[in-house]
């Protein structure tokens, strides 16, 4: 099995020809990049991507009749695929080493920007090589499916899965839309904001019934009463409140907990009691003992929010103990989703728990961070991606293939050296 | 059950794992497997107890995630070792699991550090665990590739060693793919898209591409010297992905820098 080609361009083709073809395509890519400035993904919008996808399949079908030709074997063979993967690696390396921008146009007149290095994802060379990989991998799969052998199941799972992912995510990129939508409590909204800050009316409307959040018990810190800087100045220390640790050290002070109220409201005498309502804030009654002087102070501290003032415990004229703003544990939007010709749907949105409504996925995005639990709006992200099921199918196949690979390893026992 | 009783479980489990990791080289493999499993069982009981005691799955603090790392590392490490007979992998996963357990014992103040909502995902722990395993397998493949390179220099490469290298790379790559795919699904749920060319993702792609080149180039069974040298380079890229990315100018604002 001597694959080494004798003269250039004489079959069987091997690395020389592969490198020549791939570099040629990359050069063409750079010329296109310089003349058109970017690959415009919106050109691929439905139905263009559907037609292109169909043409790819048609090409693979017709091409398969030549599968015994040397050209087909080279196009679907290892030398070419290794060269393609190397090209992808090099292009990704540029992307990984230089800061990338979101814009589609050159950000400045440097050569680097004109060649599209600062926005690699939408650059012609990458798009062309990506497309060529889809064709090559497709041709390989067709060749191997025609010569189907059940013992090659790992090969099929991996390569078909990967092909589906590349095909669907590449062609689907243009159809993907994402919007931010800010909905106020008790109101219905159907307008979304694109990443270019344009307002668009969407086929999905959302009503926000309620927004609420839960927070973690906050930390304590010693701060300078005049500057507000956390002590020690160059290496700030925090003491996390934890019901199971009633005693701790903080920047030269011993802190003793007497009481912690997660949802507290202040009484008229500056103490706190527990009330479950949106305006409540964590509060704690503590005693601080100086490790050196043994000076002792005790009192309430509270982190406060827009509805009630914070409270600190003064240690001396310079320093006081303050309760930091609590960090969010979870925040939830209670919503109704309205779609044309569909029943009203009810959902509880959380980070990591998006809601699927057809080809739309609704995400909890943000809220009024100053107001916290009292935020009167919730911001959601709406993503439309009709190609997602294909990508997920590919992910599933590839994952199955990965498990087979882990289990079976290199199955070729007769490997030569 | 609460963290207060952690020591009562952690110490016996660690003793089991430690002796399993050592005894596998000294006495029968069976005893070491048994010890490994006992350690896993003890840990399982503690995790289950904590789950019941706190009334929620223990996935909310850094300390709780470290419990799962120890659990999954020893479990998957045990299964992989049993299947492939890589004794060192059992010792390695035992060692890393012990390190994670020790951090929980000696640094309780960071063990109660809370996770931000985006990290509170069932995908978090498997995502990290399979990467730890794949890194270990690739590291072993790199060492083996150096041995083979020196043999190749003397003109007598070893077929057995080639099989080992290939198997290490294949299993390592399998875990790497799982890590990436789990990451994709998680990203889709938490950030809205499965792949957004975040610097860490770009570098993960670069690393995977390098190993892919090895896997495919290797099947041509020629240019052995170049083929073997791919492995050290790929591992270098892996190290950049793992450790170096945060320092690159391109990594400003990556979701992986918490
Ligand atoms: C997740 C990524 C991939 C993995 C894990 C992988 C793994 C493998 C394995 C294990 C084999 C040998 C199996 C056999 O021949 O039965 C193989 C063969 C092959 N792969 Fe891949 N591969 C991947 C992606 C690709 C890509 C992107 C291409 C092409 C651009 C490609 C092209 C090939 C070719 C040409 C062969 C030789 C098969 C033949 O000639 O019949 N692979 N791959």
XYZ file of C-alpha atoms and ligand atoms in Angstrom:
718
model
C 0.000 0.000 0.000
C 2.402 2.615 -1.193
C 0.456 5.866 -1.055
C 3.373 8.078 -1.894
C 2.655 9.911 -5.105
C 5.453 10.118 -7.554
C 5.092 13.341 -9.400
C 2.976 16.297 -8.377
C -0.700 16.027 -9.417
C -0.272 12.434 -10.455
C -2.653 9.952 -8.814
C -2.763 8.757 -6.156
C -2.768 12.192 -4.575
C -1.316 12.593 -1.144
C -0.114 15.428 1.102
C 1.565 17.567 -1.551
C -1.642 17.870 -3.503
C -3.756 18.243 -0.339
C -1.627 21.075 0.939
C -1.663 22.752 -2.465
C -5.468 22.560 -2.711
C -6.095 23.691 0.860
C -3.625 26.586 0.623
C -5.181 27.562 -2.698
C -8.613 27.697 -1.090
C -7.256 29.722 1.821
C -5.659 32.222 -0.572
C -8.963 32.532 -2.413
C -10.556 33.061 0.981
C -8.217 35.919 1.811
C -8.818 37.548 -1.572
C -12.563 37.357 -0.981
C -12.030 38.655 2.534
C -10.119 41.698 1.290
C -12.621 42.481 -1.457
C -15.889 41.812 0.431
C -14.570 42.554 3.976
C -16.473 39.679 5.584
C -18.496 36.603 4.960
C -22.043 37.802 5.432
C -23.853 35.013 7.250
C -27.206 36.632 6.612
C -26.836 35.579 2.979
C -27.480 32.060 4.222
C -30.835 32.908 5.788
C -33.760 30.608 5.158
C -34.469 29.418 2.469
C -30.950 29.810 1.069
C -29.461 27.506 3.687
C -32.095 24.874 3.000
C -31.306 25.010 -0.721
C -27.577 24.926 -0.067
C -28.009 21.986 2.282
C -30.015 20.195 -0.357
C -27.323 20.924 -2.956
C -24.673 19.470 -0.637
C -26.681 16.273 -0.305
C -27.273 16.186 -4.061
C -23.560 16.690 -4.678
C -22.673 13.864 -2.301
C -25.195 11.610 -4.027
C -23.952 12.289 -7.571
C -20.323 12.318 -6.482
C -20.771 8.852 -4.963
C -20.931 7.314 -8.442
C -17.264 8.195 -8.808
C -16.376 6.639 -5.484
C -13.912 4.211 -7.047
C -11.973 6.965 -8.763
C -8.685 8.109 -7.327
C -10.007 11.626 -6.940
C -12.882 10.494 -4.747
C -10.563 8.353 -2.646
C -8.251 11.286 -2.131
C -11.086 13.714 -1.419
C -12.508 11.378 1.236
C -9.162 10.059 2.402
C -6.830 10.607 5.283
C -4.243 12.932 3.681
C -6.873 15.453 2.705
C -8.737 15.236 6.005
C -5.533 15.644 8.007
C -4.664 18.696 5.906
C -8.137 20.162 6.412
C -8.027 19.618 10.172
C -4.560 21.195 10.255
C -5.866 24.223 8.387
C -8.760 24.525 10.840
C -6.279 24.240 13.690
C -4.109 27.040 12.302
C -7.071 29.339 11.697
C -8.361 28.621 15.203
C -4.889 29.334 16.547
C -5.071 32.836 15.085
C -8.475 33.193 16.700
C -7.154 31.907 20.015
C -4.181 34.249 20.111
C -5.714 37.555 19.036
C -8.613 39.394 20.633
C -11.782 38.920 18.627
C -14.469 41.495 17.943
C -18.140 41.011 17.228
C -18.254 43.450 14.358
C -18.284 42.287 10.771
C -16.189 45.079 9.341
C -12.454 45.758 9.746
C -11.976 47.630 13.011
C -8.894 49.435 11.729
C -6.617 49.647 8.703
C -4.006 47.162 9.932
C -3.250 44.187 7.713
C -4.326 41.895 10.523
C -7.782 43.441 10.562
C -8.103 43.616 6.777
C -7.365 39.897 6.558
C -10.135 39.314 9.090
C -7.914 37.944 11.865
C -9.837 39.914 14.476
C -13.187 38.362 13.480
C -12.170 34.906 12.406
C -15.590 33.328 12.810
C -17.006 35.329 9.946
C -13.877 35.262 7.772
C -13.924 33.704 4.330
C -10.963 31.316 4.760
C -12.532 29.698 7.797
C -15.951 29.467 6.161
C -14.507 27.892 2.998
C -12.392 25.331 4.865
C -15.339 24.524 7.116
C -17.502 23.962 4.057
C -14.844 21.800 2.406
C -14.622 19.708 5.586
C -18.358 19.105 5.421
C -18.010 17.910 1.818
C -14.970 15.727 2.500
C -16.426 14.177 5.631
C -19.730 13.687 3.810
C -17.988 11.910 0.925
C -16.168 9.683 3.409
C -19.407 8.752 5.175
C -21.106 7.955 1.861
C -18.189 5.757 0.786
C -18.188 3.875 4.074
C -21.969 3.520 4.242
C -22.019 1.923 0.803
C -19.415 -0.534 2.081
C -21.348 -0.899 5.337
C -19.909 -3.105 8.066
C -21.645 -3.338 11.405
C -18.364 -3.737 13.281
C -17.477 -0.174 12.285
C -20.257 1.256 14.454
C -17.877 3.542 16.355
C -16.692 5.056 13.094
C -20.272 5.730 11.961
C -21.428 7.207 15.268
C -18.491 9.599 15.444
C -18.305 10.742 11.868
C -22.038 10.983 11.215
C -22.570 12.742 14.530
C -19.832 15.250 13.815
C -21.042 15.785 10.263
C -24.561 16.527 11.513
C -23.209 19.032 14.020
C -21.032 20.797 11.442
C -23.780 20.787 8.818
C -26.654 21.955 11.013
C -24.768 24.508 13.074
C -23.056 25.965 10.010
C -26.155 26.273 7.889
C -28.318 27.190 10.854
C -26.059 30.046 11.967
C -27.915 32.527 9.768
C -31.333 31.544 11.087
C -30.354 31.891 14.698
C -31.863 34.987 16.230
C -31.500 36.273 19.744
C -33.281 39.087 21.471
C -33.371 40.656 24.861
C -36.770 41.424 26.252
C -37.408 43.466 29.370
C -40.781 42.796 30.927
C -42.196 44.756 33.845
C -44.176 42.997 36.529
C -47.799 42.694 35.553
C -47.193 43.691 31.941
C -47.074 41.900 28.615
C -44.236 42.467 26.163
C -43.682 41.224 22.607
C -40.917 43.520 21.388
C -37.333 42.291 21.510
C -34.048 44.127 21.260
C -31.443 42.780 18.819
C -27.728 42.946 19.604
C -27.608 45.987 17.350
C -30.181 47.641 19.599
C -32.969 47.472 17.049
C -36.496 46.852 18.250
C -38.376 44.031 16.598
C -41.863 42.629 17.115
C -41.652 38.927 17.885
C -44.165 36.118 17.427
C -43.830 35.389 21.147
C -45.247 37.539 23.918
C -44.370 37.234 27.588
C -46.280 38.328 30.650
C -44.318 38.689 33.876
C -46.485 37.663 36.799
C -43.790 37.886 39.415
C -40.039 38.174 39.836
C -38.330 37.058 42.996
C -34.884 36.068 44.114
C -33.238 34.154 46.902
C -29.860 35.167 48.244
C -27.046 33.451 50.096
C -26.282 34.577 53.639
C -23.903 37.493 53.061
C -20.354 38.044 54.339
C -19.073 40.486 56.924
C -16.120 42.785 56.432
C -14.401 45.553 58.344
C -14.419 48.818 56.448
C -12.885 52.217 56.872
C -15.704 54.536 57.963
C -14.392 57.436 55.938
C -13.251 55.842 52.713
C -15.401 52.708 52.701
C -12.365 50.592 51.840
C -12.451 46.995 53.028
C -9.720 46.104 55.553
C -6.893 45.136 55.518
C -6.563 47.515 52.620
C -4.295 45.490 50.365
C -5.708 42.080 51.201
C -9.401 42.422 52.075
C -10.810 39.769 54.391
C -14.370 38.500 54.452
C -16.203 36.364 56.937
C -18.952 34.262 55.392
C -21.980 33.850 57.606
C -22.706 30.207 58.143
C -25.271 28.937 60.642
C -22.941 26.079 61.526
C -19.995 28.310 62.461
C -21.090 30.802 65.131
C -17.572 32.093 65.691
C -14.861 33.375 63.384
C -11.904 35.659 62.850
C -11.877 38.797 60.743
C -8.915 41.149 60.351
C -7.774 40.977 63.977
C -11.258 40.666 65.494
C -13.113 37.674 66.807
C -16.726 37.654 65.654
C -19.452 35.909 67.646
C -22.897 35.388 66.195
C -25.862 35.722 68.414
C -28.585 35.714 65.863
C -28.976 35.666 62.108
C -32.225 36.598 60.354
C -32.310 35.917 56.643
C -35.402 38.016 55.967
C -35.328 40.801 58.475
C -37.049 44.138 58.901
C -35.918 46.800 61.356
C -37.913 47.582 64.497
C -38.239 51.108 65.823
C -35.500 50.403 68.418
C -32.924 49.445 65.746
C -33.219 45.739 66.396
C -34.586 43.384 63.741
C -37.301 40.772 63.461
C -38.178 38.225 60.857
C -40.689 39.213 58.171
C -41.239 37.373 54.903
C -41.725 40.174 52.432
C -39.904 41.454 49.360
C -38.345 44.430 51.131
C -36.644 42.395 53.850
C -32.885 42.071 54.054
C -30.456 39.776 55.892
C -29.446 41.051 59.343
C -27.329 39.658 62.167
C -26.682 40.434 65.801
C -22.977 40.062 66.453
C -20.287 40.695 69.007
C -16.798 41.717 67.931
C -13.832 41.312 70.277
C -10.486 42.849 69.434
C -7.772 40.183 69.648
C -5.252 42.585 71.162
C -7.108 45.115 73.301
C -10.049 42.824 74.116
C -12.362 45.746 73.394
C -15.851 44.430 72.856
C -18.712 45.809 70.768
C -22.009 44.253 69.945
C -25.022 45.186 67.909
C -26.947 44.594 64.730
C -25.604 44.741 61.197
C -27.747 44.655 58.100
C -26.871 44.858 54.428
C -29.942 46.855 53.513
C -31.523 47.345 50.108
C -33.569 49.969 48.300
C -36.356 49.564 50.847
C -34.367 49.774 54.076
C -31.131 51.355 55.191
C -28.025 49.332 55.857
C -26.732 49.154 59.405
C -23.124 48.896 60.505
C -21.512 48.237 63.865
C -18.993 50.935 64.741
C -15.754 49.669 66.282
C -14.048 53.000 66.866
C -13.895 56.316 65.110
C -12.129 54.798 62.105
C -13.595 51.379 61.463
C -16.897 49.569 61.462
C -18.230 46.130 60.623
C -20.533 46.008 57.640
C -22.591 43.306 56.062
C -21.859 42.946 52.358
C -24.590 42.830 49.765
C -25.815 39.235 49.598
C -25.038 37.250 46.453
C -27.947 35.824 44.493
C -28.654 32.136 44.985
C -31.411 31.893 42.417
C -33.734 34.287 40.698
C -37.005 33.299 39.184
C -39.426 34.845 36.726
C -42.948 33.561 36.874
C -44.222 34.081 33.320
C -46.975 33.330 30.854
C -45.958 32.715 27.250
C -48.318 33.628 24.433
C -47.809 32.328 20.906
C -49.995 32.552 17.833
C -52.499 29.715 17.593
C -51.089 28.096 20.735
C -52.445 27.740 24.226
C -51.086 30.076 26.871
C -48.152 28.431 28.644
C -47.009 28.992 32.206
C -43.324 28.762 33.144
C -40.881 29.469 35.941
C -37.643 30.737 34.422
C -34.313 30.419 36.170
C -30.678 30.557 35.200
C -29.869 27.101 33.811
C -33.579 26.369 33.511
C -34.747 27.916 30.248
C -38.184 27.325 28.824
C -38.713 25.783 25.409
C -41.583 27.075 23.299
C -41.323 25.444 19.882
C -38.183 26.667 18.110
C -37.905 29.459 20.705
C -36.030 29.091 23.947
C -36.580 31.656 26.673
C -33.807 32.346 29.203
C -33.675 34.225 32.454
C -31.124 36.901 31.646
C -30.983 39.656 34.254
C -32.916 41.987 36.526
C -32.508 45.314 38.253
C -29.391 44.508 40.264
C -29.656 47.547 42.498
C -33.164 46.655 43.582
C -32.449 42.913 43.806
C -35.487 41.099 45.076
C -37.475 44.318 44.648
C -36.700 44.495 40.928
C -39.916 45.375 39.141
C -38.738 43.956 35.859
C -36.989 40.888 34.572
C -34.915 40.714 31.468
C -35.211 37.606 29.360
C -33.313 36.381 26.393
C -35.188 34.762 23.529
C -33.284 32.527 21.172
C -34.749 31.183 17.961
C -32.892 28.239 16.453
C -34.898 25.924 14.192
C -31.829 23.772 13.431
C -31.198 22.874 17.043
C -32.796 19.385 16.935
C -30.307 18.331 14.240
C -27.379 19.632 16.252
C -28.628 17.786 19.333
C -29.016 14.589 17.350
C -25.410 15.008 16.233
C -24.263 15.659 19.794
C -26.056 12.531 20.942
C -24.469 10.354 18.221
C -21.017 11.803 18.844
C -21.328 11.237 22.588
C -22.324 7.625 21.957
C -19.303 7.314 19.673
C -17.081 8.812 22.379
C -18.271 6.172 24.863
C -17.496 3.435 22.317
C -14.055 4.927 21.786
C -13.407 4.922 25.534
C -14.552 1.369 25.819
C -13.012 -0.167 22.731
C -9.922 1.996 22.226
C -8.005 1.287 19.079
C -9.718 -1.789 17.744
C -7.272 -2.542 14.988
C -5.292 -5.364 16.529
C -3.130 -5.946 13.505
C -1.655 -2.451 13.604
C 1.730 -2.414 11.938
C 4.649 -0.348 13.052
C -26.259 14.370 58.161
C -24.207 17.551 57.925
C -20.632 18.519 57.175
C -19.882 18.041 60.884
C -19.648 14.299 60.385
C -17.518 14.617 57.242
C -14.316 13.591 58.973
C -15.830 10.274 60.059
C -16.362 9.356 56.422
C -13.518 11.203 54.720
C -10.684 9.652 56.725
C -11.736 5.998 56.264
C -12.465 6.626 52.576
C -9.069 8.227 52.075
C -7.330 5.360 53.860
C -9.112 2.926 51.548
C -8.158 4.867 48.434
C -4.595 5.441 49.511
C -3.984 1.786 50.304
C -5.750 0.759 47.081
C -3.477 3.060 45.107
C -0.373 1.595 46.742
C -1.366 -2.054 47.117
C -2.243 -2.398 43.443
C 1.492 -2.428 42.785
C 2.425 -4.667 45.723
C -0.120 -7.377 46.330
C -3.097 -8.750 44.479
C -5.150 -6.452 42.320
C -8.340 -7.885 43.830
C -7.649 -6.505 47.296
C -6.954 -3.104 45.867
C -10.188 -3.138 43.841
C -12.079 -4.081 46.979
C -10.521 -1.225 48.946
C -11.254 1.216 46.147
C -14.896 0.164 46.096
C -15.171 0.367 49.873
C -13.882 3.933 49.758
C -16.393 4.815 47.060
C -19.178 3.218 49.085
C -18.286 5.196 52.208
C -18.285 8.388 50.177
C -21.604 7.498 48.586
C -23.177 7.075 52.005
C -21.931 10.506 53.070
C -23.181 12.211 49.902
C -26.562 10.519 50.249
C -26.698 11.495 53.924
C -25.821 15.093 53.143
C -28.433 15.168 50.397
C -31.118 13.959 52.814
C -29.828 16.049 55.715
C -29.865 19.297 53.746
C -33.012 18.417 51.861
C -31.481 19.334 48.497
C -28.901 17.882 46.143
C -25.446 18.907 47.401
C -24.459 20.989 44.387
C -24.482 24.496 45.701
C -21.099 25.197 47.202
C -17.554 24.623 46.012
C -17.083 22.083 48.790
C -20.076 20.140 47.596
C -18.766 20.037 44.025
C -15.474 18.715 45.355
C -17.339 15.834 46.973
C -18.613 14.848 43.565
C -15.205 15.174 41.953
C -13.783 12.707 44.440
C -16.732 10.418 43.933
C -16.715 10.424 40.121
C -12.941 10.346 39.771
C -12.617 7.243 41.871
C -15.641 5.592 40.267
C -14.723 6.261 36.638
C -11.026 5.753 37.404
C -11.842 2.383 38.941
C -13.986 1.253 35.998
C -11.433 2.426 33.425
C -8.588 0.763 35.316
C -10.509 -2.483 35.601
C -11.290 -2.411 31.899
C -7.906 -1.342 30.553
C -5.638 -2.678 33.316
C -3.947 0.690 33.761
C -2.837 0.405 37.361
C -1.409 3.914 37.426
C -4.839 5.350 36.509
C -6.343 3.902 39.673
C -3.541 5.374 41.795
C -3.851 8.671 39.978
C -7.601 9.041 40.443
C -7.258 7.942 44.069
C -4.622 10.597 44.611
C -6.615 13.433 43.031
C -9.718 12.361 44.950
C -7.713 12.464 48.177
C -6.457 15.961 47.341
C -10.012 17.209 46.783
C -11.102 15.600 50.045
C -8.193 17.182 51.919
C -9.084 20.630 50.614
C -12.551 20.133 52.055
C -11.102 19.131 55.400
C -8.428 21.802 55.750
C -10.064 24.760 54.039
C -13.627 24.701 55.340
C -13.919 28.456 54.850
C -13.681 28.068 51.105
C -15.669 24.901 51.082
C -18.731 26.887 51.977
C -18.196 29.388 49.174
C -21.434 29.585 47.279
C -21.783 28.942 43.587
C -23.288 31.604 41.379
C -26.515 30.533 39.679
C -24.923 29.727 36.293
C -22.668 27.149 37.913
C -25.537 25.439 39.698
C -25.990 22.876 36.996
C -26.020 19.110 36.884
C -23.546 19.364 33.999
C -20.875 21.178 35.995
C -19.354 18.209 37.804
C -19.346 15.706 34.910
C -17.908 18.432 32.668
C -14.910 18.923 34.936
C -14.481 15.253 35.906
C -14.155 13.875 32.389
C -11.635 16.588 31.561
C -9.487 15.634 34.548
C -9.499 12.042 33.328
C -8.749 12.940 29.735
C -5.832 15.130 30.800
C -4.388 12.228 32.782
C -4.661 9.838 29.841
C -3.108 12.359 27.462
C -0.276 13.014 29.901
C 0.431 9.292 30.011
C 0.308 9.143 26.206
C 2.831 11.967 26.036
C 5.257 10.168 28.324
C 4.835 6.990 26.310
C 5.417 8.913 23.087
C 8.773 10.143 24.392
C 9.794 6.585 25.232
C 8.757 5.468 21.766
C 10.599 8.396 20.183
C 13.814 7.396 21.893
C 13.311 3.805 20.775
C 12.613 5.057 17.281
C 15.865 6.981 17.408
C 17.620 3.664 18.018
C 15.678 2.143 15.158
C 13.538 -0.311 17.140
C 10.081 1.016 17.875
C 7.907 -1.226 19.965
C 4.557 -2.517 18.633
C 3.233 -3.117 22.126
C 4.032 0.462 23.069
C 2.271 1.747 19.971
C -0.860 -0.105 20.986
C -0.646 1.432 24.439
C -0.157 4.938 23.056
C -3.051 4.593 20.652
C -5.351 3.234 23.326
C -4.417 6.037 25.702
C -5.077 8.628 23.018
C -8.371 7.021 21.975
C -9.725 6.800 25.509
C -8.372 10.239 26.344
C -9.996 11.657 23.254
C -13.258 9.927 24.109
C -13.294 11.666 27.497
C -12.267 14.955 25.876
C -15.190 14.729 23.448
C -17.592 13.940 26.285
C -16.297 16.965 28.176
C -16.799 19.216 25.191
C -20.270 17.868 24.390
C -21.396 18.178 27.999
C -20.024 21.717 27.906
C -22.076 22.412 24.762
C -25.311 21.265 26.360
C -24.612 23.199 29.530
C -23.727 26.339 27.578
C -26.962 26.036 25.660
C -28.941 25.893 28.905
C -27.072 28.606 30.732
C -25.922 31.066 28.086
C -28.193 30.446 25.110
C -25.756 28.938 22.637
C -23.886 25.662 22.514
C -20.703 27.069 21.021
C -19.706 30.723 20.991
C -15.928 30.643 20.329
C -15.169 31.840 23.817
C -11.323 31.703 24.181
C -11.449 28.566 26.288
C -13.677 26.947 23.694
C -11.402 28.032 20.863
C -8.428 26.487 22.629
C -10.339 23.324 23.415
C -11.051 23.091 19.695
C -7.362 23.609 18.883
C -6.338 20.865 21.309
C -8.946 18.454 19.993
C -7.854 19.182 16.412
C -4.243 18.356 17.288
C -5.205 14.975 18.742
C -7.451 14.339 15.749
C -4.479 14.872 13.485
C -2.592 12.237 15.465
C -5.475 9.750 15.365
C -5.887 10.051 11.619
C -2.246 10.449 10.669
C -1.421 7.380 12.703
C -3.688 5.216 10.538
C -1.533 5.836 7.482
C 1.291 4.025 9.232
C 4.042 6.071 7.716
C 6.041 9.196 8.702
C 6.321 7.691 12.174
C 8.627 10.350 13.530
C 6.318 13.262 12.639
C 3.287 11.326 13.822
C 4.783 10.668 17.242
C 5.923 14.253 17.653
C 2.310 15.404 17.291
C 1.613 14.094 20.797
C 3.983 16.349 22.772
C 2.788 19.327 20.751
C -0.828 18.435 21.325
C -0.148 18.156 25.038
C 1.468 21.567 25.011
C -1.707 22.974 23.436
C -3.716 21.150 26.078
C -1.696 22.793 28.833
C -2.330 26.199 27.270
C -6.047 25.436 27.151
C -6.095 24.286 30.713
C -3.828 26.789 32.418
C -2.648 29.394 29.957
C -5.848 30.745 28.438
C -6.606 33.121 31.299
C -3.351 34.937 30.639
C -3.835 35.447 26.918
C -4.842 38.863 25.592
C -7.705 37.213 23.741
C -9.294 35.953 26.951
C -10.758 39.176 28.270
C -14.316 38.502 29.319
C -14.308 34.727 28.956
C -17.131 32.902 30.739
C -14.544 30.444 32.012
C -12.748 33.009 34.173
C -14.632 33.122 37.425
C -14.595 13.853 16.591
C -13.791 13.766 15.625
C -13.223 12.502 14.988
C -12.830 11.326 15.556
C -12.855 10.945 17.037
C -12.369 10.472 14.501
C -11.892 9.193 14.684
C -11.582 8.338 13.647
C -11.221 6.971 13.814
C -11.130 6.259 15.156
C -10.993 6.449 12.592
C -10.623 5.032 12.242
C -11.859 4.177 12.241
C -11.967 3.261 11.068
O -11.342 3.482 10.026
O -12.778 2.340 11.182
C -11.195 7.499 11.642
C -11.044 7.357 10.303
C -11.143 8.404 9.412
N -11.583 9.676 9.704
Fe -12.047 10.387 11.469
N -12.491 11.148 13.321
C -13.000 12.389 13.578
C -13.236 13.397 12.682
C -12.918 13.330 11.341
C -13.009 14.423 10.419
C -13.466 15.837 10.767
C -12.621 13.945 9.212
C -12.515 14.649 7.869
C -12.416 15.846 7.617
C -12.274 12.558 9.380
C -11.826 11.734 8.382
C -11.492 10.415 8.540
C -10.992 9.591 7.482
C -10.733 10.027 6.047
C -10.793 8.320 8.016
C -10.268 7.066 7.295
C -11.405 6.157 7.019
C -11.281 5.487 5.681
O -10.470 5.915 4.884
O -12.056 4.566 5.472
N -12.477 12.210 10.697
N -11.561 8.643 12.316
